[in-house]
PDB file of C-alpha atoms in Angstrom:
ATOM      1  CA  VAL D 798      14.834  -6.560 -35.927  1.00 45.00           C
ATOM      2  CA  PRO D 799      13.811  -7.904 -39.565  1.00 53.00           C
ATOM      3  CA  PHE D 800      11.763  -4.809 -40.231  1.00 53.00           C
ATOM      4  CA  ALA D 801      10.247  -1.389 -39.017  1.00 54.00           C
ATOM      5  CA  ILE D 802       7.678  -0.301 -39.542  1.00 54.00           C
ATOM      6  CA  ARG D 803       7.817   3.393 -40.780  1.00 54.00           C
ATOM      7  CA  TRP D 804       5.465   6.484 -41.155  1.00 51.00           C
ATOM      8  CA  THR D 805       6.022   7.353 -45.071  1.00 53.00           C
ATOM      9  CA  ASP D 806       5.397   2.785 -46.094  1.00 52.00           C
ATOM     10  CA  TYR D 807       2.110   3.072 -45.676  1.00 52.00           C
ATOM     11  CA  GLY D 808      -0.423   5.597 -45.562  1.00 54.00           C
ATOM     12  CA  SER D 809      -2.276   8.223 -43.631  1.00 59.00           C
ATOM     13  CA  GLY D 810      -5.050   6.242 -43.472  1.00 63.00           C
ATOM     14  CA  PHE D 811      -2.543   3.170 -41.851  1.00 59.00           C
ATOM     15  CA  GLN D 812      -1.182   6.382 -39.549  1.00 58.00           C
ATOM     16  CA  LYS D 813      -4.881   6.910 -38.216  1.00 62.00           C
ATOM     17  CA  SER D 814      -5.889   3.511 -37.514  1.00 65.00           C
ATOM     18  CA  LEU D 815      -2.042   2.582 -35.790  1.00 60.00           C
ATOM     19  CA  LYS D 816      -3.085   5.794 -33.591  1.00 64.00           C
ATOM     20  CA  LYS D 817      -6.236   4.889 -32.724  1.00 67.00           C
ATOM     21  CA  VAL D 818      -5.906   1.254 -32.030  1.00 66.00           C
ATOM     22  CA  LEU D 819      -2.452   2.356 -29.738  1.00 65.00           C
ATOM     23  CA  ASP D 820      -4.671   5.807 -28.105  1.00 68.00           C
ATOM     24  CA  GLY D 821      -8.004   2.906 -27.209  1.00 69.00           C
ATOM     25  CA  LEU D 822      -5.100   0.647 -26.170  1.00 69.00           C
ATOM     26  CA  TYR D 823      -3.705   3.387 -24.017  1.00 69.00           C
ATOM     27  CA  TYR D 824      -7.299   4.569 -22.601  1.00 69.00           C
ATOM     28  CA  ASN D 825      -8.049   0.432 -21.535  1.00 71.00           C
ATOM     29  CA  LYS D 826      -5.331   0.359 -19.561  1.00 72.00           C
ATOM     30  CA  TYR D 827      -6.104   3.407 -18.058  1.00 68.00           C
ATOM     31  CA  ILE D 828      -9.445   2.502 -17.050  1.00 67.00           C
ATOM     32  CA  ALA D 829      -8.052  -1.048 -15.574  1.00 70.00           C
ATOM     33  CA  HIS D 830      -5.790   0.857 -14.263  1.00 68.00           C
ATOM     34  CA  MET D 831      -8.166   3.282 -12.036  1.00 67.00           C
ATOM     35  CA  GLU D 832     -10.718   0.586 -11.873  1.00 67.00           C
ATOM     36  CA  LYS D 833      -8.367  -1.043  -9.997  1.00 66.00           C
ATOM     37  CA  LYS D 834      -7.205   2.361  -8.008  1.00 63.00           C
ATOM     38  CA  ARG D 835     -11.010   2.748  -7.213  1.00 63.00           C
ATOM     39  CA  ALA D 836     -11.003  -0.603  -5.857  1.00 58.00           C
ATOM     40  CA  ARG D 837      -8.391  -1.053  -3.530  1.00 63.00           C
ATOM     41  CA  MET D 838     -10.262  -2.190   0.279  1.00 71.00           C
ATOM     42  CA  GLY D 839      -8.720  -2.019   3.470  1.00 78.00           C
ATOM     43  CA  ARG D 840      -7.294   0.141   6.359  1.00 81.00           C
ATOM     44  CA  ALA D 841      -5.904   3.665   4.616  1.00 81.00           C
ATOM     45  CA  PRO D 842      -2.150   3.760   4.247  1.00 82.00           C
ATOM     46  CA  LEU D 843      -1.042   5.308   7.709  1.00 85.00           C
ATOM     47  CA  LYS D 844       1.487   8.684   7.229  1.00 88.00           C
ATOM     48  CA  PRO D 845       5.446   7.739   8.304  1.00 87.00           C
ATOM     49  CA  LYS D 846       5.441   9.907  11.244  1.00 87.00           C
ATOM     50  CA  ASP D 847       2.145   7.729  12.155  1.00 85.00           C
ATOM     51  CA  LYS D 848       4.027   3.953  11.400  1.00 86.00           C
ATOM     52  CA  LEU D 849       5.275   2.190  13.877  1.00 82.00           C
ATOM     53  CA  SER D 850       8.470   0.347  12.527  1.00 82.00           C
ATOM     54  CA  ARG D 851      10.545  -0.646  15.016  1.00 85.00           C
ATOM     55  CA  MET D 852       9.623  -4.304  17.497  1.00 86.00           C
ATOM     56  CA  VAL D 853      10.624  -5.055  20.893  1.00 89.00           C
ATOM     57  CA  THR D 854      10.201  -8.953  21.522  1.00 92.00           C
ATOM     58  CA  LEU D 855       8.723  -9.825  25.362  1.00 92.00           C
ATOM     59  CA  ARG D 856       9.745 -13.175  26.746  1.00 95.00           C
ATOM     60  CA  LEU D 857       6.366 -13.368  29.347  1.00 95.00           C
ATOM     61  CA  LYS D 858       5.299 -17.047  31.828  1.00 96.00           C
ATOM     62  CA  PRO D 859       1.733 -18.213  30.463  1.00 96.00           C
ATOM     63  CA  ALA D 860       0.368 -16.638  32.897  1.00 96.00           C
ATOM     64  CA  GLU D 861       1.585 -13.536  32.623  1.00 96.00           C
ATOM     65  CA  TYR D 862       0.676 -12.755  29.369  1.00 96.00           C
ATOM     66  CA  ARG D 863      -2.911 -14.123  30.253  1.00 96.00           C
ATOM     67  CA  GLN D 864      -3.343 -11.562  33.115  1.00 97.00           C
ATOM     68  CA  LEU D 865      -1.743  -8.963  30.246  1.00 96.00           C
ATOM     69  CA  THR D 866      -4.519  -9.670  27.605  1.00 96.00           C
ATOM     70  CA  SER D 867      -7.145  -9.523  30.484  1.00 96.00           C
ATOM     71  CA  ASP D 868      -5.716  -6.287  31.351  1.00 96.00           C
ATOM     72  CA  ALA D 869      -5.558  -4.688  27.812  1.00 96.00           C
ATOM     73  CA  LYS D 870      -8.800  -6.302  27.452  1.00 96.00           C
ATOM     74  CA  ALA D 871      -9.603  -4.149  30.528  1.00 96.00           C
ATOM     75  CA  ALA D 872      -8.006  -1.145  29.176  1.00 95.00           C
ATOM     76  CA  GLY D 873      -9.661  -0.775  25.517  1.00 96.00           C
ATOM     77  CA  LEU D 874      -6.493  -1.721  23.637  1.00 95.00           C
ATOM     78  CA  THR D 875      -4.015  -4.349  22.568  1.00 94.00           C
ATOM     79  CA  VAL D 876      -1.133  -5.595  24.299  1.00 95.00           C
ATOM     80  CA  THR D 877       1.363  -3.218  21.998  1.00 93.00           C
ATOM     81  CA  GLY D 878      -0.515  -0.530  23.206  1.00 93.00           C
ATOM     82  CA  LEU D 879      -1.199  -1.149  26.898  1.00 95.00           C
ATOM     83  CA  LEU D 880       2.530  -1.358  26.526  1.00 95.00           C
ATOM     84  CA  ARG D 881       3.669   1.208  24.202  1.00 93.00           C
ATOM     85  CA  ASN D 882       1.341   3.627  26.852  1.00 94.00           C
ATOM     86  CA  CYS D 883       2.786   2.425  30.486  1.00 94.00           C
ATOM     87  CA  TRP D 884       6.835   2.885  29.302  1.00 94.00           C
ATOM     88  CA  LEU D 885       5.146   6.791  27.280  1.00 94.00           C
ATOM     89  CA  GLU D 886       3.650   7.237  30.530  1.00 94.00           C
ATOM     90  CA  TRP D 887       6.997   5.924  33.183  1.00 94.00           C
ATOM     91  CA  ARG D 888       8.909   8.007  30.639  1.00 94.00           C
ATOM     92  CA  GLY D 889       7.025  10.855  31.123  1.00 89.00           C
ATOM     93  CA  ASP D 890       6.064  11.577  27.271  1.00 73.00           C
TER      94      ASP D 890
END
């Protein structure tokens, strides 16, 4: 570093003005952070215990998939929800 600013090099007026500038920068950063946090849109994050994190691949014929989607729609569920419910029911959970 070619030079360093020490508090003692300048009078107290410099210290006060620098503190005001730094406080203003921190305040602006804080306000921007809060605006960003407040403006976040979308679904709220799920709790870790409610997250479904593992995937299973299932291969079906096109006709079977169409039948599965129509069954899921009739039940008011997604295809994944229908398959998961059927599996849980089969297990007895």
